[in-house]
Short mmCIF file of C-alpha atoms and ligand atoms in Angstrom, two decimals:
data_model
loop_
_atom_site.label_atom_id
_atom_site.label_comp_id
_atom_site.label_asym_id
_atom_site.label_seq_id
_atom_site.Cartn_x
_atom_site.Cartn_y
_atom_site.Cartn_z
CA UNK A 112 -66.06 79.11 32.62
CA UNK A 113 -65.94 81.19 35.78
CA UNK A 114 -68.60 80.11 38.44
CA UNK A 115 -71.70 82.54 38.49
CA UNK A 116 -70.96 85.64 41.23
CA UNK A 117 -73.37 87.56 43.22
CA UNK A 118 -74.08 90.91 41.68
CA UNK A 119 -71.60 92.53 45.08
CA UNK A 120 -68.92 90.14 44.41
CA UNK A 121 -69.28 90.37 40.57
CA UNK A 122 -68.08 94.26 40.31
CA UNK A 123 -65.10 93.75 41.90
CA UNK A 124 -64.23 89.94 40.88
CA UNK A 125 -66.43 89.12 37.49
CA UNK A 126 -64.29 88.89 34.79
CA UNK A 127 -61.15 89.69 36.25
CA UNK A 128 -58.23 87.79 36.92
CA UNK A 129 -54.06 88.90 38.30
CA UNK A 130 -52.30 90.20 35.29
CA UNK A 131 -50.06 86.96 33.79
CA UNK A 132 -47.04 89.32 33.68
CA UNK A 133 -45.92 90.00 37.49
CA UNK A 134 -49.70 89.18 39.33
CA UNK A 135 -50.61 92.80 39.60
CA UNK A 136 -53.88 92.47 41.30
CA UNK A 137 -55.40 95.62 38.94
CA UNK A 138 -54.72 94.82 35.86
CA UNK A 139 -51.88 97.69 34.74
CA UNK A 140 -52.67 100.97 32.30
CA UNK A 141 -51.37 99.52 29.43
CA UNK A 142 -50.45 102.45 27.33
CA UNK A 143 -49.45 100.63 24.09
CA UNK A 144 -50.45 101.54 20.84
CA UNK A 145 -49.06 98.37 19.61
CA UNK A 146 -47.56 95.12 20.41
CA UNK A 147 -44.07 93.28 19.53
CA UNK A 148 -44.74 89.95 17.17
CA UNK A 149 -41.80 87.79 16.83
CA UNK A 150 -42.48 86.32 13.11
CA UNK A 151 -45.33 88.35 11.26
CA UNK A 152 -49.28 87.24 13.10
CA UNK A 153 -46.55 85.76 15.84
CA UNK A 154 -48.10 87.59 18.58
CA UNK A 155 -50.21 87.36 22.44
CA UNK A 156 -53.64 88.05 21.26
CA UNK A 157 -53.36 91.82 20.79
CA UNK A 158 -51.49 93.74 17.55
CA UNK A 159 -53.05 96.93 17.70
CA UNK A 160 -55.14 98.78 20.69
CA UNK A 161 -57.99 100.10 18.58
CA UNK A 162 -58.24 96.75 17.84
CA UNK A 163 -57.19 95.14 21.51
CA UNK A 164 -55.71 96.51 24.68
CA UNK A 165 -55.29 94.74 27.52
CA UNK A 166 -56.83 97.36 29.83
CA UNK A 167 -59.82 97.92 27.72
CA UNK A 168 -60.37 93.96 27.62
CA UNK A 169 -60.35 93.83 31.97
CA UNK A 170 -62.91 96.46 31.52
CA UNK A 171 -64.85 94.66 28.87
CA UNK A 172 -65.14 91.93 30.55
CA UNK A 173 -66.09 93.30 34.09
CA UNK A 174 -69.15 95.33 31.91
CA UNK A 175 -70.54 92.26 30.49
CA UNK A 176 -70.41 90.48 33.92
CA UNK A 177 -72.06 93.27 35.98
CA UNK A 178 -74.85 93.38 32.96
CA UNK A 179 -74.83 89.55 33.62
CA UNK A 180 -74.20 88.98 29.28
CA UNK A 181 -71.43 87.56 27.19
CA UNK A 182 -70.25 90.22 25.63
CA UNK A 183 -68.86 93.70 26.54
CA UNK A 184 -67.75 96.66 24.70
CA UNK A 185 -65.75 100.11 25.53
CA UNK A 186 -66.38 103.25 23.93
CA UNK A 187 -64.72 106.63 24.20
CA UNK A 188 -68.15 107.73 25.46
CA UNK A 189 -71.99 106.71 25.88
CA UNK A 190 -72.88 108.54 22.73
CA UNK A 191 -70.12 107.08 21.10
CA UNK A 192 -71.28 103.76 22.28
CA UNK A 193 -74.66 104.69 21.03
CA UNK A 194 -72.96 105.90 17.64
CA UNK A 195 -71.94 102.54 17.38
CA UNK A 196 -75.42 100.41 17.54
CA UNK A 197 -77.22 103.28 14.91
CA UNK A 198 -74.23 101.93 12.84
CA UNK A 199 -75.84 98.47 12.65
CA UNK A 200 -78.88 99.86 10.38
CA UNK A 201 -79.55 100.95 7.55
CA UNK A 202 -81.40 103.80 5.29
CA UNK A 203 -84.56 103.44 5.35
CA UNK A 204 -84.94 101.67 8.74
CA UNK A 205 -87.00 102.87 11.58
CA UNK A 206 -86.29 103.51 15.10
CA UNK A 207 -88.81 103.71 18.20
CA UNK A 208 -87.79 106.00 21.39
CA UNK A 209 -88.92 107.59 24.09
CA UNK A 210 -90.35 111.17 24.20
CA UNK A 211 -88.14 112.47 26.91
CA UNK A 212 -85.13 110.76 25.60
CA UNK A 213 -81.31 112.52 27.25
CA UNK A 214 -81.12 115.48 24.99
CA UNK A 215 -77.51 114.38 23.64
CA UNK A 216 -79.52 110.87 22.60
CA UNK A 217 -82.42 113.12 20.74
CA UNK A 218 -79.48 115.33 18.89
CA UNK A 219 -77.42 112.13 17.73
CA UNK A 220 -80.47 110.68 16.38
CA UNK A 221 -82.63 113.83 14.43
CA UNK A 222 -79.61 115.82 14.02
CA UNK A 223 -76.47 113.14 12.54
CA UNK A 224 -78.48 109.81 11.93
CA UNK A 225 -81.83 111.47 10.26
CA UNK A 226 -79.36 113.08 8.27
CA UNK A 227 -78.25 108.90 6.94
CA UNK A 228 -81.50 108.30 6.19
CA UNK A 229 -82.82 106.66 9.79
CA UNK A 230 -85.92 107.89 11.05
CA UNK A 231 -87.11 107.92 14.19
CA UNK A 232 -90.43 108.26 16.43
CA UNK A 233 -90.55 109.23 20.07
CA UNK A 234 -93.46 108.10 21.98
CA UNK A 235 -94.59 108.03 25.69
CA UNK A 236 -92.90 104.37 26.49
CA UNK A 237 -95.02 104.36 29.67
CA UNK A 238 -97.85 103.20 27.86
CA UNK A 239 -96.30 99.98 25.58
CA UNK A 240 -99.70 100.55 23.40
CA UNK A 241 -98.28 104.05 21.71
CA UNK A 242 -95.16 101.53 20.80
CA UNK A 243 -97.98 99.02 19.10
CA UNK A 244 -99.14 101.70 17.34
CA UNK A 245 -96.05 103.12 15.55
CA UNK A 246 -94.01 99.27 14.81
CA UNK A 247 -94.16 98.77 11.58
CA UNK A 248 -92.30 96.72 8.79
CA UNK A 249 -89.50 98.93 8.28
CA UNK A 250 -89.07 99.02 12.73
CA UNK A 251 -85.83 97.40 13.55
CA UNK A 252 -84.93 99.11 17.06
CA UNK A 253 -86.54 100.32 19.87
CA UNK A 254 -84.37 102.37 21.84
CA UNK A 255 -85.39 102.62 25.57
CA UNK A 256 -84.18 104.82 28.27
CA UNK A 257 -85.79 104.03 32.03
CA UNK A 258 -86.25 105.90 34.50
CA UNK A 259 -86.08 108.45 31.88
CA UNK A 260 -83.95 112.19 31.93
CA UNK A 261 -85.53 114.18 33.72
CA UNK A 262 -88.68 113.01 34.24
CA UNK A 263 -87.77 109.71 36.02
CA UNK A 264 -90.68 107.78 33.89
CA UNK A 265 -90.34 104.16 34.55
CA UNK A 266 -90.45 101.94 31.25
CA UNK A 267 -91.27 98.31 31.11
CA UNK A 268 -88.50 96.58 29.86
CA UNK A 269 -90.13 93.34 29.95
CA UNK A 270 -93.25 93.63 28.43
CA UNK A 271 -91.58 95.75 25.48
CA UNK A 272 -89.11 93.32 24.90
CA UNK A 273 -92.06 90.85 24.52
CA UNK A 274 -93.52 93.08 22.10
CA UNK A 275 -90.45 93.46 19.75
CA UNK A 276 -89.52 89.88 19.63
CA UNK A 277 -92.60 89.49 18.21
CA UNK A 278 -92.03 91.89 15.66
CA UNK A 279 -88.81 90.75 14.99
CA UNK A 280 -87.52 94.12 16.57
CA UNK A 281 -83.86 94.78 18.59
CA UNK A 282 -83.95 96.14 21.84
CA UNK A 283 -81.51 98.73 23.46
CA UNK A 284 -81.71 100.14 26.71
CA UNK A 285 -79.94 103.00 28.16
CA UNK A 286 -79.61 101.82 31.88
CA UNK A 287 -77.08 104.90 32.52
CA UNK A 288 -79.68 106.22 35.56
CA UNK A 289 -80.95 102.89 37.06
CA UNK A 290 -77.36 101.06 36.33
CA UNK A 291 -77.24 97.21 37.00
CA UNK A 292 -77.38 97.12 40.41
CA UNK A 293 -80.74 98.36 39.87
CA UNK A 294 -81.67 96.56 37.12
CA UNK A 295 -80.27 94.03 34.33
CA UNK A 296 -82.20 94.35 30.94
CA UNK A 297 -80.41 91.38 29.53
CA UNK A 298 -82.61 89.55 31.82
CA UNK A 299 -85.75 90.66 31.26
CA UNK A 300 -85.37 90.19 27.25
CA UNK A 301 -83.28 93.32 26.01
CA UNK A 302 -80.58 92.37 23.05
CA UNK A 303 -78.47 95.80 24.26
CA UNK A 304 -77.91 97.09 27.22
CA UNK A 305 -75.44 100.85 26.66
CA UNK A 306 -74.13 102.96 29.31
CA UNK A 307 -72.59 106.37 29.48
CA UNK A 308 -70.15 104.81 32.22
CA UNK A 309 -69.46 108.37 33.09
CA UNK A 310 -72.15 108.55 35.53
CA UNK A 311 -73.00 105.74 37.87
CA UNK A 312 -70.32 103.00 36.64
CA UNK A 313 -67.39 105.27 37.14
CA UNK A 314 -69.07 107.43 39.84
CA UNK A 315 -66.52 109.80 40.29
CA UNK A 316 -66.73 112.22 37.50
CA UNK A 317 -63.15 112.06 36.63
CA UNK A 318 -63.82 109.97 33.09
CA UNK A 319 -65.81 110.25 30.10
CA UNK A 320 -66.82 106.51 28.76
CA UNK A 321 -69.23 104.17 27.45
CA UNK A 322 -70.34 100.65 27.28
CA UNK A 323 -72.16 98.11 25.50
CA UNK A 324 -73.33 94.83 26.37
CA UNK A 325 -74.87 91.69 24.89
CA UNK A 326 -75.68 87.98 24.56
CA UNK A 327 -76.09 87.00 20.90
CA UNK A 328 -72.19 85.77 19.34
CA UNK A 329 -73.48 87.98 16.00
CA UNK A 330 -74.57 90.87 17.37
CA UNK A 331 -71.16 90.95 19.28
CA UNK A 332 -69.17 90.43 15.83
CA UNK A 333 -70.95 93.00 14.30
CA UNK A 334 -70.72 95.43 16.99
CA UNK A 335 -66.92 94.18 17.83
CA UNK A 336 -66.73 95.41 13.78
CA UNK A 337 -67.87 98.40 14.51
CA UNK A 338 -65.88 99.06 17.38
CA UNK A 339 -62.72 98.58 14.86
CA UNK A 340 -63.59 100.09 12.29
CA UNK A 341 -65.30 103.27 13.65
CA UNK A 342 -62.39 103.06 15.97
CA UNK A 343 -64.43 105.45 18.97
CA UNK A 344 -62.72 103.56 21.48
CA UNK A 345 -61.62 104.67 25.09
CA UNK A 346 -58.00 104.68 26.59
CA UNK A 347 -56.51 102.20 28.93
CA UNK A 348 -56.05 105.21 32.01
CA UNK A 349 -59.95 105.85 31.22
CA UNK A 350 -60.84 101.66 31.15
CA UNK A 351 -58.59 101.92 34.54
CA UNK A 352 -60.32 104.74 36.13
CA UNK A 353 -63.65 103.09 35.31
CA UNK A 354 -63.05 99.30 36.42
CA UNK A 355 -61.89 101.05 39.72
CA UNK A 356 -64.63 102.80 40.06
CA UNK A 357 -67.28 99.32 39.03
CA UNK A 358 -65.35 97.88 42.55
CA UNK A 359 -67.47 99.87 44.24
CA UNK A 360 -71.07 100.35 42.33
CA UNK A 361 -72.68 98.25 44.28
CA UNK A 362 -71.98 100.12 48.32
CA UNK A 363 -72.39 103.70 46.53
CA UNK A 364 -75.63 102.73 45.02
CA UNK A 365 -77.25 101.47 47.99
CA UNK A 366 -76.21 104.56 49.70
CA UNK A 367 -76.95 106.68 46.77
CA UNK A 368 -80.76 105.45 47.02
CA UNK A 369 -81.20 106.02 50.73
CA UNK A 370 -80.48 109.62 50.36
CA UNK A 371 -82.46 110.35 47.48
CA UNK A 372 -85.43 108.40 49.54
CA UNK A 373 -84.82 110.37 52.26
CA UNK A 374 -84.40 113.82 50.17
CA UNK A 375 -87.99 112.93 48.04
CA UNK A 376 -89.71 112.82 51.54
CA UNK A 377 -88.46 115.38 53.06
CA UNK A 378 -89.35 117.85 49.26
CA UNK A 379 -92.50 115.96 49.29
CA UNK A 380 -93.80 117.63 52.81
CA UNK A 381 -91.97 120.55 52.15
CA UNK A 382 -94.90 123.25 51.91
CA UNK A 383 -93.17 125.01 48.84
CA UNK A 384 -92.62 121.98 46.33
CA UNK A 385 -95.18 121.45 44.57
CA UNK A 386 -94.55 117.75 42.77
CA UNK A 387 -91.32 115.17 43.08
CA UNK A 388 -90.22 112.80 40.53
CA UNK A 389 -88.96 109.82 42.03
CA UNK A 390 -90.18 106.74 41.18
CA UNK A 391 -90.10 105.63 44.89
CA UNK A 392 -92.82 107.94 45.87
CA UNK A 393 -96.22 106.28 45.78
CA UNK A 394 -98.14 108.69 43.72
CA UNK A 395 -95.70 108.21 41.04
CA UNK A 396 -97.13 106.96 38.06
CA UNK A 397 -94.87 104.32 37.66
CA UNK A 398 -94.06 103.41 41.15
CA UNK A 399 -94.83 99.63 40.53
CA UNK A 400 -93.37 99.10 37.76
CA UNK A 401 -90.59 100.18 39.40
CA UNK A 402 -90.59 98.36 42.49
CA UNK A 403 -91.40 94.75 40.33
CA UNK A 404 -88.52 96.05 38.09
CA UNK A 405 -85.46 97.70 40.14
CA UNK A 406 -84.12 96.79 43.03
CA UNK A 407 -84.05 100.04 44.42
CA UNK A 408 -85.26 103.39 43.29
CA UNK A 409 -82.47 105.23 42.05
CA UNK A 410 -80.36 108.42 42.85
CA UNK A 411 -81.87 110.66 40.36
CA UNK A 412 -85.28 113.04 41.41
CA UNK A 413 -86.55 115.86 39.70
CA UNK A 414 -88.99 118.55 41.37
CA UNK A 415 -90.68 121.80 40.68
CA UNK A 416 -91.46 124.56 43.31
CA UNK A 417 -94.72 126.46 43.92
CA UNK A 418 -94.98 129.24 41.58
CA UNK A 419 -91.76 129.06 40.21
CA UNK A 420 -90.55 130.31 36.63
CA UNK A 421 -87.26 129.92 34.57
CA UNK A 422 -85.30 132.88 36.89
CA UNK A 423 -86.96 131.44 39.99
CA UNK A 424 -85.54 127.67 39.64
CA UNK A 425 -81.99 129.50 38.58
CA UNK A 426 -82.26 131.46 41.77
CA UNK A 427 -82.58 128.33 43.38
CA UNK A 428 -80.01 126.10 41.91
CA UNK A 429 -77.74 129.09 42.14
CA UNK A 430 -77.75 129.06 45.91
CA UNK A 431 -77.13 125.87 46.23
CA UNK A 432 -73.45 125.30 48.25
CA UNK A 433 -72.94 121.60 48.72
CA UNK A 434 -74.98 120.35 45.49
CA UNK A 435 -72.72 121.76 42.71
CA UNK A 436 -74.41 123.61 39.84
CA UNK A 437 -72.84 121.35 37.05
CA UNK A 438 -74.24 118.72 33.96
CA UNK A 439 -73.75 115.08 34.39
CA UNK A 440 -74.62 112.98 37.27
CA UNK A 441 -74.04 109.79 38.96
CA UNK A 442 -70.65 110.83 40.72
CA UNK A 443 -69.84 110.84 44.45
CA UNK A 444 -71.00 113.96 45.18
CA UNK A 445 -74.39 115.52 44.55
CA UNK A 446 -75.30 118.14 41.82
CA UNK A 447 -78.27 119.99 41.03
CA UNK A 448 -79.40 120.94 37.46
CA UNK A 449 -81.77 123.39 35.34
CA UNK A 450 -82.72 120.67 32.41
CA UNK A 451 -84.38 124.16 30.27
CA UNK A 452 -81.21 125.75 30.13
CA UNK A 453 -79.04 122.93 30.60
CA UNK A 454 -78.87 118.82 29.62
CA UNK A 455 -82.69 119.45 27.86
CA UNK A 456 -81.69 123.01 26.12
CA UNK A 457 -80.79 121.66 22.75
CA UNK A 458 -84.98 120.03 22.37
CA UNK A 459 -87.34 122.76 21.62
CA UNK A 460 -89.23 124.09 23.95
CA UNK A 461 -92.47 122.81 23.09
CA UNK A 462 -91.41 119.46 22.75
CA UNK A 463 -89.83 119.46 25.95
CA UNK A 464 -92.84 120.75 28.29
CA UNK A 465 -95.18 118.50 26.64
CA UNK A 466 -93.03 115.79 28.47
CA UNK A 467 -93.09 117.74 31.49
CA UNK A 468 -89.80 119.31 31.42
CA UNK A 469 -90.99 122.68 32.21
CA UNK A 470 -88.88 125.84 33.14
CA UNK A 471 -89.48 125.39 36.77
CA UNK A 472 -88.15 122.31 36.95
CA UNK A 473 -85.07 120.96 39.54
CA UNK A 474 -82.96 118.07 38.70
CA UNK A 475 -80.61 116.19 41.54
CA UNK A 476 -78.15 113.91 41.35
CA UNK A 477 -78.24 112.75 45.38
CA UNK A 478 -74.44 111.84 45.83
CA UNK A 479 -73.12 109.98 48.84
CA UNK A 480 -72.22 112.66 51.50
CA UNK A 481 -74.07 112.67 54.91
CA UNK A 482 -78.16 113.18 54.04
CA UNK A 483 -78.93 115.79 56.88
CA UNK A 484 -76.04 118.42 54.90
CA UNK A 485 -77.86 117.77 51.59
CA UNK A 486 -81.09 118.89 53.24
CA UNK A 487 -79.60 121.43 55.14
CA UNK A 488 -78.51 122.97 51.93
CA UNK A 489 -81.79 122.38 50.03
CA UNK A 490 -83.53 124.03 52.81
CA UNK A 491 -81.39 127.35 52.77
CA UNK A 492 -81.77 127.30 49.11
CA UNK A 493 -85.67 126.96 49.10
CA UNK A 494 -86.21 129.23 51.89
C1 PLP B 609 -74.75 111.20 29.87
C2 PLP B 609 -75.75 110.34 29.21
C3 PLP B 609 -75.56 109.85 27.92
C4 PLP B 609 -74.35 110.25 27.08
O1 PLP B 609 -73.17 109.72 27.61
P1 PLP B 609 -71.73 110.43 27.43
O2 PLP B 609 -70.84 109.56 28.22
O3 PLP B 609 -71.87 111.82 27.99
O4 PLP B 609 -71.45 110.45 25.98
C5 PLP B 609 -76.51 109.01 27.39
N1 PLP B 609 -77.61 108.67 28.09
C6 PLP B 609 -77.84 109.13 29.34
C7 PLP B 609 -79.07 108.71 30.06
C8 PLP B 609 -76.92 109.97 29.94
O5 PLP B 609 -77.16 110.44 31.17
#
């Protein structure tokens, strides 16, 4: 049993070991489909690399010990990681999510698992009482995303997980936008903890991934099962590119939250913005659940300018120079999106504004590069 690390020492040592073969320090891309036996079942742990791969296992293992659980899984992507935990119910069973859940979340569940016989309701989280009112019998999940896409809500983990358990509900949480240098919902009572590692894990958007993590021994057979059988796994040169990139979480975060402190101050006394989502501001609703909760307040803020309408936020994001124009987040280097017409297009437009995502609306992704250019360039672009 490996002693317990600091979170700072546990991305780049948790887990890991020197490759047995020649000591390599990282373990090597091993880019094996399969794996010599010398009498039939006479092998070194792995036969097959849907099944096993060395690569993918160094990941796997750094995932569950930056999540601080047992158990970790790679997937080819977060919504194939996702894929895989709708895969432990069953028709008939109910689901409980958020109501300004990541749009590719909302399709996989209304438009593939609805389809299986799932159903699912998507309440405002903030308040755990709308989740008290929809748990019934048939509830076996609540899926939780905090701070939530785009809207930067701030769910409590804690007191929902207290809720479920005594339902006899399963928790998930989507910690994709805090990840857990922010926050570790193992801890505070979650059974599943999922990333789409192509944002803040891998932070250099060069690799499309996703994770799972958890405690229980079952729920890792089941989902290890899945993992097999369903076979969405990732590659070793993607398991690579993302345990290289974990080495580092924990010094891009911290800088990644002083920006986007610094960038929500300067939009909040800007004279033309007219609100900021960032759940470090003080007026946000959420603000302390998020301070007893995270660490820090995260790299993600949405904001909406005086007056603005659908062709006057595209205006904006289109001038833009150093914050690319571009979907995703969580990389090195900032970007700016248009949720209406972009990561929030495919949820209709009434369902979208009564969460707040309106047509106005900004969304940044404050990336690491020196805080006075980003302003610079959201200053030109404002006007
Ligand atoms: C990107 C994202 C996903 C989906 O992950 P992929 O890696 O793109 O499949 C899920 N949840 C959140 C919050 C995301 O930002």
């Amino acid at each position: 049993m490996e002693e317990k690390l600091h979170f700072n020492s546990a991305t780049i040592h948790g887990g890991q070991e020197p490759d047995k073969a020649y000591g390599a320090v990282m373990p090597p891309i091993y880019q094996t489909s399969t794996y010599a036996q010398t009498t039939p079942g006479g092998h070194k742990g792995f036969e097959y690399s849907r099944t096993h791969n060395p690569t993918r296992q160094a990941l796997e293992k750094s995932l569950a010990s930056i999540e601080a659980g047992n158990f970790g899984f790679a997937f080819g992507s977060g919504l194939a990681a996702m894929d895989a935990v709708l895969k432990l119910l069953k028709p008939g069973d109910e689901i409980i999510s958020t109501n300004d859940l990541y749009g590719g979340s909302y399709r996989l569940f209304t438009k593939i698992f609805e389809d299986f016989g799932l159903k699912f309701h998507f309440v405002g989280m903030d308040n755990p009482q709308n989740i008290s009112a929809t748990i019934n019998k048939k509830t076996k999940l609540i899926w939780i995303e905090t701070p939530t896409n785009p809207m930067m809500n701030v769910i409590d983990i804690k007191a929902i997980a207290t809720l479920a358990k005594k339902h006899g509900v399963m928790v998930a949480v989507d910690n994709t936008f805090a990840s857990p240098y922010l926050q570790q919902p193992l801890t505070l009572g979650a059974d599943i903890v999922m990333h789409s590692a192509t944002k803040y894990l891998a932070g250099h958007s060069d690799v499309v991934l996703g994770s799972l993590v958890v405690n229980d021994e079952d729920l890792a057979a089941r989902i290890g099962f899945i993992q097999n059988a369903s076979g969405a796994i990732c590659g070793p040169m993607d398991s690579f590119l993302t345990l290289r990139g974990i080495k580092t979480l924990h010094v891009r975060m911290q800088r990644h939250c002083e920006n986007a402190n610094e960038i929500a101050n300067y939009l909040k006394n800007h004279p033309k913005i007219e609100k900021v989502y960032w759940p470090g501001l003080e007026d946000h609703p959420n603000h302390s659940i998020a301070k007893a909760q995270m660490k820090d307040f995260g790299g993600m803020l949405s904001f909406v300018t005086k007056g603005a309408d659908y062709d006057a936020a595209i205006k904006i994001v289109e001038k833009l120079k150093l914050f690319t124009l571009a979907e995703s987040l969580g990389g090195v280097e900032s970007l700016a999106g248009h949720p209406a017409s972009m990561t929030h297009a495919s949820i209709p437009k009434e369902l979208r504004e009564k969460s707040g995502v309106v047509d106005a609306l900004i969304r940044l992704s404050v990336g690491i590069e020196d805080v006075r250019d980003l302003i610079a360039d959201l200053e030109q672009a404002i006007g």
